[in-house]
Amino acid sequence: MEEQINMEKKQFVRDGAGKSALIAMSGGVDSSVAAWMMKERGYNCVGVTMKLYSNDEIAVDRENTCCSLDDVEDARAVARRVDIPFYVINFRENFEEYVMKRFIRTYQEGGTPNPCIDCNRYIKFEKLMNRMRELELDYVVTGHYARISYDEKTGRYLLRKAVDTSKDQSYVLYNLTQEQLSHTLFPLGEYHKSEIREMAETNGFINAKKHDSQDICFVPDGDYAGFIERYTGETSEPGNFVLKDGTVMGRHKGMIRYTVGQRRGLGLSLPRPLYVCEKNVERNEVVLGESEELFTRVLEADEVNLIAMDEIRVPLRCKARIRYKQKEDWAVVEQIGEKKIRVTFDQPQRGITKGQAVVLYDEDLVIGGGTIL
């Protein structure tokens, strides 16, 4: 373990001793070990926890959620142990505007959002990086499992998958720009999760055995519809379940309660299994169909960010992923607008969903990605 850590120090020689870093500390084990690693490598570190919301605001009476007092105190305890300054930064208004409201709006428009992508895009690597510059520091450091490299031939910073592919988070980081990549470090990218926990235990961190968060941080009970209705004060209007030919199969309890590909929890007595294939917002209808009707080969995406290149000039053959934990598959990608692409898969994909991200890969290299239309 010690030998591997020393090798990792050598990897960052290009950054130089004495550089400074703003460490995003969530109170979890990953960001805590990231802070320790950067301190060990000789960086002047400042630890911060971002206050994104209060439990009162999301109407959840729980303390074991992200941004709870326990998380802040765990982060503070680790910062004290590694001997770095620690602060809490209030980004509640920004988080509400760019993450929570976008989450709600996407559901209301018939999509299925990925708020972790929005949080990385608008909060961690925009607002937090702005704070890094204000403090005249050099890097933002997070506990993400991903890697950044620099290609001297092209002069571009590149985003790559983590060594521990079971923990890889490159999918939710595809929005990083060249400027952001040049001021970001992911020290965990070369390690496996088991090694990170071992480092935390060796250093006596209070959160060494703390469980990873599995839910969306501001919807810890997983009841997305309930959160939206509590937040907006509006009840999602009931409507019809229909087949593609318009046949009414029953009544739904509000469109925000359903996602493409869903079969269970429809509240219908059906002669055969049917799945949510589409949500028609204008007609307030949830369209049902057979399993095979969920499969399609072509999608379009906008808000595209490319990392490995400026633009896709000719059709590009690569692999693409349409969900966070899904394995990527072969496809051909064409750029059909300044920030828009068309992806045609070799094999039909199940449940391509509006609002989710499609991310393009060349082996472990992230080419870029966008939001599925």
Tab-separated table of C-alpha atoms in Angstrom:
chain	number	residue	atom	x	y	z
A	1	MET	CA	0.000	0.000	0.000
A	2	GLU	CA	2.747	2.492	0.951
A	3	GLU	CA	4.645	1.725	-2.258
A	4	GLN	CA	1.516	2.353	-4.330
A	5	ILE	CA	0.891	5.669	-2.583
A	6	ASN	CA	4.455	6.766	-3.361
A	7	MET	CA	3.909	5.888	-7.010
A	8	GLU	CA	0.808	8.039	-7.003
A	9	LYS	CA	2.807	10.977	-5.641
A	10	LYS	CA	5.134	10.679	-8.637
A	11	GLN	CA	2.154	10.848	-10.980
A	12	PHE	CA	1.471	14.397	-9.823
A	13	VAL	CA	5.030	15.703	-10.146
A	14	ARG	CA	3.850	17.853	-13.063
A	15	ASP	CA	1.681	19.801	-10.609
A	16	GLY	CA	4.672	20.701	-8.462
A	17	ALA	CA	5.083	20.805	-4.705
A	18	GLY	CA	3.447	23.660	-2.846
A	19	LYS	CA	0.397	23.917	-5.073
A	20	SER	CA	-2.940	24.554	-3.374
A	21	ALA	CA	-6.259	22.702	-3.505
A	22	LEU	CA	-9.847	23.247	-2.439
A	23	ILE	CA	-11.126	19.850	-1.250
A	24	ALA	CA	-14.873	19.188	-1.570
A	25	MET	CA	-15.617	17.166	1.576
A	26	SER	CA	-19.073	15.581	1.785
A	27	GLY	CA	-18.469	13.795	5.078
A	28	GLY	CA	-18.066	10.478	3.275
A	29	VAL	CA	-15.036	8.224	3.162
A	30	ASP	CA	-14.042	8.984	-0.441
A	31	SER	CA	-13.652	12.742	-0.139
A	32	SER	CA	-11.989	12.289	3.249
A	33	VAL	CA	-9.272	10.061	1.807
A	34	ALA	CA	-8.914	12.478	-1.122
A	35	ALA	CA	-8.145	15.257	1.374
A	36	TRP	CA	-5.554	13.085	3.135
A	37	MET	CA	-3.915	12.124	-0.179
A	38	MET	CA	-3.534	15.723	-1.296
A	39	LYS	CA	-2.077	16.757	2.054
A	40	GLU	CA	0.396	13.852	1.851
A	41	ARG	CA	1.435	14.989	-1.624
A	42	GLY	CA	2.455	18.377	-0.302
A	43	TYR	CA	-0.505	20.477	-1.402
A	44	ASN	CA	-1.705	23.382	0.698
A	45	CYS	CA	-5.282	22.237	1.270
A	46	VAL	CA	-8.519	23.866	2.335
A	47	GLY	CA	-11.473	21.593	3.094
A	48	VAL	CA	-15.043	22.724	2.404
A	49	THR	CA	-18.481	21.188	2.784
A	50	MET	CA	-21.181	22.617	0.530
A	51	LYS	CA	-24.464	23.365	2.259
A	52	LEU	CA	-26.970	22.596	-0.489
A	53	TYR	CA	-30.318	22.473	1.339
A	54	SER	CA	-31.853	21.885	4.740
A	55	ASN	CA	-34.022	18.912	5.642
A	56	ASP	CA	-36.856	21.334	6.398
A	57	GLU	CA	-36.759	22.597	2.805
A	58	ILE	CA	-37.235	19.104	1.357
A	59	ALA	CA	-39.754	18.117	4.063
A	60	VAL	CA	-37.748	15.113	5.231
A	61	ASP	CA	-37.293	14.512	8.944
A	62	ARG	CA	-34.023	12.591	8.733
A	63	GLU	CA	-30.485	13.276	9.796
A	64	ASN	CA	-28.779	10.568	7.747
A	65	THR	CA	-29.043	12.524	4.503
A	66	CYS	CA	-26.377	14.381	2.587
A	67	CYS	CA	-25.782	17.854	4.039
A	68	SER	CA	-27.021	16.819	7.489
A	69	LEU	CA	-25.256	18.048	10.619
A	70	ASP	CA	-23.685	14.593	10.977
A	71	ASP	CA	-22.079	14.870	7.531
A	72	VAL	CA	-20.689	18.309	8.275
A	73	GLU	CA	-19.258	17.162	11.598
A	74	ASP	CA	-17.701	14.047	10.009
A	75	ALA	CA	-16.012	16.231	7.392
A	76	ARG	CA	-14.856	18.664	10.069
A	77	ALA	CA	-13.413	15.818	12.164
A	78	VAL	CA	-11.421	14.466	9.213
A	79	ALA	CA	-10.149	17.948	8.313
A	80	ARG	CA	-8.997	18.377	11.882
A	81	ARG	CA	-7.256	15.000	11.812
A	82	VAL	CA	-5.345	15.749	8.596
A	83	ASP	CA	-4.685	19.284	9.882
A	84	ILE	CA	-6.252	21.436	7.176
A	85	PRO	CA	-8.574	24.465	7.479
A	86	PHE	CA	-12.269	23.647	7.116
A	87	TYR	CA	-15.264	25.769	6.126
A	88	VAL	CA	-18.926	25.330	5.233
A	89	ILE	CA	-20.054	27.147	2.070
A	90	ASN	CA	-23.711	27.960	1.509
A	91	PHE	CA	-24.817	27.124	-2.038
A	92	ARG	CA	-28.466	26.535	-1.185
A	93	GLU	CA	-29.921	29.087	-3.621
A	94	ASN	CA	-27.720	27.835	-6.481
A	95	PHE	CA	-28.570	24.195	-5.770
A	96	GLU	CA	-32.278	24.935	-5.637
A	97	GLU	CA	-32.208	26.832	-8.939
A	98	TYR	CA	-29.892	24.621	-11.007
A	99	VAL	CA	-30.501	21.151	-9.564
A	100	MET	CA	-33.787	20.834	-7.664
A	101	LYS	CA	-35.899	22.974	-9.995
A	102	ARG	CA	-34.384	21.349	-13.099
A	103	PHE	CA	-35.174	17.952	-11.554
A	104	ILE	CA	-38.807	18.946	-11.055
A	105	ARG	CA	-39.125	20.584	-14.469
A	106	THR	CA	-37.748	17.529	-16.295
A	107	TYR	CA	-40.281	15.224	-14.604
A	108	GLN	CA	-43.099	17.654	-15.370
A	109	GLU	CA	-42.036	17.718	-19.037
A	110	GLY	CA	-42.197	13.917	-19.255
A	111	GLY	CA	-38.499	13.150	-18.813
A	112	THR	CA	-36.395	11.391	-16.196
A	113	PRO	CA	-33.572	13.631	-14.892
A	114	ASN	CA	-30.125	12.839	-13.517
A	115	PRO	CA	-29.550	15.488	-10.820
A	116	CYS	CA	-26.028	14.227	-10.033
A	117	ILE	CA	-24.956	15.382	-13.496
A	118	ASP	CA	-26.525	18.805	-12.920
A	119	CYS	CA	-24.898	19.090	-9.485
A	120	ASN	CA	-21.474	18.383	-10.966
A	121	ARG	CA	-22.072	20.758	-13.863
A	122	TYR	CA	-23.531	23.752	-12.064
A	123	ILE	CA	-22.347	23.420	-8.463
A	124	LYS	CA	-19.136	21.430	-7.952
A	125	PHE	CA	-17.345	22.450	-11.122
A	126	GLU	CA	-18.855	25.901	-11.620
A	127	LYS	CA	-19.786	27.552	-8.341
A	128	LEU	CA	-17.153	25.724	-6.291
A	129	MET	CA	-14.474	26.372	-8.918
A	130	ASN	CA	-15.393	30.055	-8.866
A	131	ARG	CA	-14.816	29.992	-5.101
A	132	MET	CA	-11.448	28.292	-5.718
A	133	ARG	CA	-10.418	31.226	-7.937
A	134	GLU	CA	-11.633	33.784	-5.409
A	135	LEU	CA	-9.404	32.134	-2.793
A	136	GLU	CA	-6.510	32.099	-5.328
A	137	LEU	CA	-6.121	28.335	-5.093
A	138	ASP	CA	-4.975	26.062	-7.932
A	139	TYR	CA	-7.300	23.032	-7.981
A	140	VAL	CA	-10.674	21.671	-6.985
A	141	VAL	CA	-10.356	18.116	-5.624
A	142	THR	CA	-13.254	15.701	-5.219
A	143	GLY	CA	-13.666	12.049	-4.239
A	144	HIS	CA	-14.965	10.986	-7.656
A	145	TYR	CA	-13.725	7.732	-9.152
A	146	ALA	CA	-12.372	8.931	-12.511
A	147	ARG	CA	-9.033	9.963	-14.005
A	148	ILE	CA	-7.721	13.025	-15.839
A	149	SER	CA	-4.780	12.925	-18.226
A	150	TYR	CA	-3.150	15.430	-20.593
A	151	ASP	CA	-2.449	14.733	-24.262
A	152	GLU	CA	0.611	16.727	-25.307
A	153	LYS	CA	-0.034	16.062	-29.017
A	154	THR	CA	-3.506	17.612	-29.029
A	155	GLY	CA	-3.054	19.948	-26.059
A	156	ARG	CA	-6.268	18.626	-24.526
A	157	TYR	CA	-7.115	17.400	-21.064
A	158	LEU	CA	-8.864	14.027	-21.192
A	159	LEU	CA	-11.339	12.318	-18.880
A	160	ARG	CA	-10.962	8.568	-18.379
A	161	LYS	CA	-12.735	5.820	-16.475
A	162	ALA	CA	-11.513	4.878	-13.004
A	163	VAL	CA	-9.336	1.815	-12.484
A	164	ASP	CA	-12.116	0.410	-10.294
A	165	THR	CA	-14.745	0.057	-13.014
A	166	SER	CA	-17.375	-1.000	-10.459
A	167	LYS	CA	-17.126	2.494	-8.904
A	168	ASP	CA	-16.391	4.473	-12.088
A	169	GLN	CA	-18.191	7.848	-12.153
A	170	SER	CA	-17.018	9.181	-15.515
A	171	TYR	CA	-20.625	9.022	-16.809
A	172	VAL	CA	-21.738	11.861	-14.502
A	173	LEU	CA	-18.660	13.986	-15.291
A	174	TYR	CA	-18.950	14.293	-19.078
A	175	ASN	CA	-19.853	18.013	-18.827
A	176	LEU	CA	-16.382	19.033	-17.652
A	177	THR	CA	-14.777	21.648	-19.896
A	178	GLN	CA	-11.093	21.936	-20.792
A	179	GLU	CA	-10.712	24.833	-18.362
A	180	GLN	CA	-12.361	22.867	-15.552
A	181	LEU	CA	-10.331	19.713	-16.249
A	182	SER	CA	-7.115	21.736	-16.097
A	183	HIS	CA	-7.980	22.810	-12.530
A	184	THR	CA	-9.452	19.522	-11.240
A	185	LEU	CA	-7.818	16.518	-9.570
A	186	PHE	CA	-9.374	13.101	-8.919
A	187	PRO	CA	-6.842	11.363	-6.640
A	188	LEU	CA	-9.009	8.239	-6.160
A	189	GLY	CA	-9.107	7.323	-9.833
A	190	GLU	CA	-6.176	4.888	-9.681
A	191	TYR	CA	-7.497	2.981	-6.658
A	192	HIS	CA	-10.128	0.416	-5.778
A	193	LYS	CA	-12.782	1.198	-3.174
A	194	SER	CA	-11.396	-1.461	-0.808
A	195	GLU	CA	-8.034	0.336	-0.806
A	196	ILE	CA	-9.705	3.655	-0.015
A	197	ARG	CA	-11.495	2.182	3.006
A	198	GLU	CA	-8.227	0.607	4.159
A	199	MET	CA	-6.518	4.005	4.009
A	200	ALA	CA	-9.367	5.567	5.989
A	201	GLU	CA	-9.148	2.893	8.683
A	202	THR	CA	-5.352	3.145	8.855
A	203	ASN	CA	-5.671	6.881	9.464
A	204	GLY	CA	-8.417	6.477	12.039
A	205	PHE	CA	-11.049	8.426	10.148
A	206	ILE	CA	-14.401	8.544	11.933
A	207	ASN	CA	-16.225	7.689	8.686
A	208	ALA	CA	-14.007	4.787	7.551
A	209	LYS	CA	-16.946	2.340	7.585
A	210	LYS	CA	-19.652	4.824	6.661
A	211	HIS	CA	-22.055	3.503	4.008
A	212	ASP	CA	-22.083	5.120	0.574
A	213	SER	CA	-25.147	7.192	-0.252
A	214	GLN	CA	-27.388	5.375	-2.747
A	215	ASP	CA	-30.305	7.773	-3.176
A	216	ILE	CA	-30.652	11.213	-4.710
A	217	CYS	CA	-29.473	13.381	-1.827
A	218	PHE	CA	-32.554	15.624	-1.629
A	219	VAL	CA	-34.977	12.699	-2.113
A	220	PRO	CA	-33.535	10.211	0.419
A	221	ASP	CA	-36.747	8.175	0.663
A	222	GLY	CA	-36.818	7.619	-3.123
A	223	ASP	CA	-40.347	9.051	-3.444
A	224	TYR	CA	-39.718	11.455	-6.337
A	225	ALA	CA	-43.384	12.220	-6.934
A	226	GLY	CA	-43.986	12.921	-3.256
A	227	PHE	CA	-41.020	15.299	-3.170
A	228	ILE	CA	-42.219	17.166	-6.264
A	229	GLU	CA	-45.736	17.551	-4.902
A	230	ARG	CA	-44.499	18.698	-1.485
A	231	TYR	CA	-42.076	21.162	-3.034
A	232	THR	CA	-44.476	22.663	-5.596
A	233	GLY	CA	-47.630	22.391	-3.500
A	234	GLU	CA	-49.338	20.975	-6.598
A	235	THR	CA	-50.815	17.518	-7.154
A	236	SER	CA	-49.948	15.752	-10.399
A	237	GLU	CA	-53.176	15.404	-12.380
A	238	PRO	CA	-54.533	11.876	-13.038
A	239	GLY	CA	-54.960	10.793	-16.650
A	240	ASN	CA	-55.292	7.754	-18.868
A	241	PHE	CA	-53.064	4.758	-19.436
A	242	VAL	CA	-53.372	4.060	-23.167
A	243	LEU	CA	-51.965	1.736	-25.795
A	244	LYS	CA	-50.299	3.209	-28.883
A	245	ASP	CA	-53.566	2.825	-30.826
A	246	GLY	CA	-55.341	4.966	-28.222
A	247	THR	CA	-57.105	2.135	-26.364
A	248	VAL	CA	-57.658	3.233	-22.752
A	249	MET	CA	-56.353	0.682	-20.236
A	250	GLY	CA	-57.102	2.544	-17.027
A	251	ARG	CA	-56.267	5.672	-15.042
A	252	HIS	CA	-52.856	6.779	-13.857
A	253	LYS	CA	-52.212	8.763	-10.670
A	254	GLY	CA	-50.118	11.536	-12.198
A	255	MET	CA	-47.456	11.367	-14.901
A	256	ILE	CA	-44.545	12.175	-12.575
A	257	ARG	CA	-45.058	8.798	-10.866
A	258	TYR	CA	-43.915	6.783	-13.887
A	259	THR	CA	-40.728	6.261	-15.881
A	260	VAL	CA	-40.049	4.662	-19.258
A	261	GLY	CA	-39.538	0.910	-18.872
A	262	GLN	CA	-41.604	0.641	-15.669
A	263	ARG	CA	-43.855	-2.420	-15.308
A	264	ARG	CA	-44.537	-2.762	-11.594
A	265	GLY	CA	-46.583	-0.320	-9.552
A	266	LEU	CA	-48.952	0.703	-12.351
A	267	GLY	CA	-52.010	-0.246	-10.321
A	268	LEU	CA	-53.624	-2.042	-13.251
A	269	SER	CA	-55.044	-5.535	-13.671
A	270	LEU	CA	-53.693	-6.484	-17.096
A	271	PRO	CA	-54.078	-9.670	-19.151
A	272	ARG	CA	-50.342	-9.562	-19.984
A	273	PRO	CA	-47.264	-7.624	-18.824
A	274	LEU	CA	-47.200	-4.083	-20.213
A	275	TYR	CA	-44.528	-1.430	-19.787
A	276	VAL	CA	-44.396	2.366	-19.829
A	277	CYS	CA	-43.143	3.200	-23.333
A	278	GLU	CA	-43.874	6.917	-23.519
A	279	LYS	CA	-45.330	9.858	-21.607
A	280	ASN	CA	-47.474	12.268	-23.619
A	281	VAL	CA	-47.440	15.497	-21.626
A	282	GLU	CA	-49.872	17.397	-23.889
A	283	ARG	CA	-52.556	14.714	-23.531
A	284	ASN	CA	-51.521	13.725	-19.979
A	285	GLU	CA	-51.343	10.105	-21.133
A	286	VAL	CA	-48.961	7.314	-20.134
A	287	VAL	CA	-48.486	5.058	-23.159
A	288	LEU	CA	-48.118	1.334	-22.466
A	289	GLY	CA	-46.745	-1.386	-24.708
A	290	GLU	CA	-45.080	-4.760	-24.991
A	291	SER	CA	-41.476	-5.255	-23.888
A	292	GLU	CA	-40.212	-5.237	-27.488
A	293	GLU	CA	-41.742	-1.783	-28.004
A	294	LEU	CA	-39.190	-0.361	-25.566
A	295	PHE	CA	-36.320	-1.095	-27.946
A	296	THR	CA	-34.978	1.426	-30.461
A	297	ARG	CA	-31.656	2.053	-32.171
A	298	VAL	CA	-31.632	5.839	-32.631
A	299	LEU	CA	-31.588	8.763	-30.227
A	300	GLU	CA	-30.873	12.466	-30.430
A	301	ALA	CA	-29.258	14.504	-27.672
A	302	ASP	CA	-28.637	18.203	-27.071
A	303	GLU	CA	-26.580	20.285	-24.602
A	304	VAL	CA	-23.638	18.236	-25.905
A	305	ASN	CA	-20.191	18.686	-24.362
A	306	LEU	CA	-17.193	17.137	-26.129
A	307	ILE	CA	-13.979	16.542	-24.198
A	308	ALA	CA	-11.717	14.555	-26.511
A	309	MET	CA	-12.330	16.807	-29.548
A	310	ASP	CA	-13.846	20.153	-30.537
A	311	GLU	CA	-16.473	18.661	-32.843
A	312	ILE	CA	-17.451	15.457	-34.614
A	313	ARG	CA	-16.696	16.303	-38.245
A	314	VAL	CA	-17.434	12.882	-39.754
A	315	PRO	CA	-19.560	9.996	-38.425
A	316	LEU	CA	-17.727	8.559	-35.435
A	317	ARG	CA	-17.800	4.896	-34.467
A	318	CYS	CA	-17.508	4.469	-30.717
A	319	LYS	CA	-19.377	3.032	-27.761
A	320	ALA	CA	-22.214	4.818	-25.961
A	321	ARG	CA	-23.969	4.441	-22.621
A	322	ILE	CA	-27.526	5.610	-21.924
A	323	ARG	CA	-27.631	4.980	-18.151
A	324	TYR	CA	-25.204	5.334	-15.281
A	325	LYS	CA	-24.768	1.632	-14.486
A	326	GLN	CA	-25.439	0.293	-17.964
A	327	LYS	CA	-22.643	-1.168	-20.064
A	328	GLU	CA	-21.906	0.873	-23.183
A	329	ASP	CA	-22.646	-0.534	-26.653
A	330	TRP	CA	-21.332	0.111	-30.183
A	331	ALA	CA	-22.847	3.008	-32.117
A	332	VAL	CA	-22.208	5.586	-34.841
A	333	VAL	CA	-22.413	9.236	-33.755
A	334	GLU	CA	-23.109	12.202	-36.016
A	335	GLN	CA	-23.063	15.841	-35.007
A	336	ILE	CA	-26.252	17.450	-36.375
A	337	GLY	CA	-25.963	20.850	-34.718
A	338	GLU	CA	-23.598	22.981	-32.677
A	339	LYS	CA	-24.658	21.233	-29.463
A	340	LYS	CA	-26.661	18.327	-30.868
A	341	ILE	CA	-25.836	14.744	-31.890
A	342	ARG	CA	-27.589	11.700	-33.319
A	343	VAL	CA	-26.543	8.283	-32.002
A	344	THR	CA	-27.378	5.131	-33.969
A	345	PHE	CA	-26.693	1.899	-32.091
A	346	ASP	CA	-25.720	-1.374	-33.766
A	347	GLN	CA	-28.214	-3.173	-31.533
A	348	PRO	CA	-31.567	-1.826	-30.275
A	349	GLN	CA	-31.374	-0.347	-26.758
A	350	ARG	CA	-34.064	-0.848	-24.145
A	351	GLY	CA	-35.827	2.144	-22.639
A	352	ILE	CA	-33.924	5.115	-24.068
A	353	THR	CA	-35.262	7.863	-21.838
A	354	LYS	CA	-35.707	11.596	-22.346
A	355	GLY	CA	-33.756	13.590	-19.767
A	356	GLN	CA	-31.078	10.973	-19.146
A	357	ALA	CA	-27.535	11.334	-20.521
A	358	VAL	CA	-25.869	9.530	-23.391
A	359	VAL	CA	-22.099	9.373	-22.871
A	360	LEU	CA	-19.637	8.382	-25.592
A	361	TYR	CA	-16.547	6.234	-24.935
A	362	ASP	CA	-13.417	5.099	-26.744
A	363	GLU	CA	-12.368	2.245	-24.431
A	364	ASP	CA	-11.649	4.071	-21.122
A	365	LEU	CA	-11.677	7.547	-22.711
A	366	VAL	CA	-14.751	9.797	-22.396
A	367	ILE	CA	-15.371	11.439	-25.761
A	368	GLY	CA	-18.270	13.529	-24.493
A	369	GLY	CA	-21.997	13.354	-23.934
A	370	GLY	CA	-25.359	15.100	-23.969
A	371	THR	CA	-28.956	15.073	-22.704
A	372	ILE	CA	-31.291	12.649	-24.480
A	373	LEU	CA	-34.186	14.322	-26.307
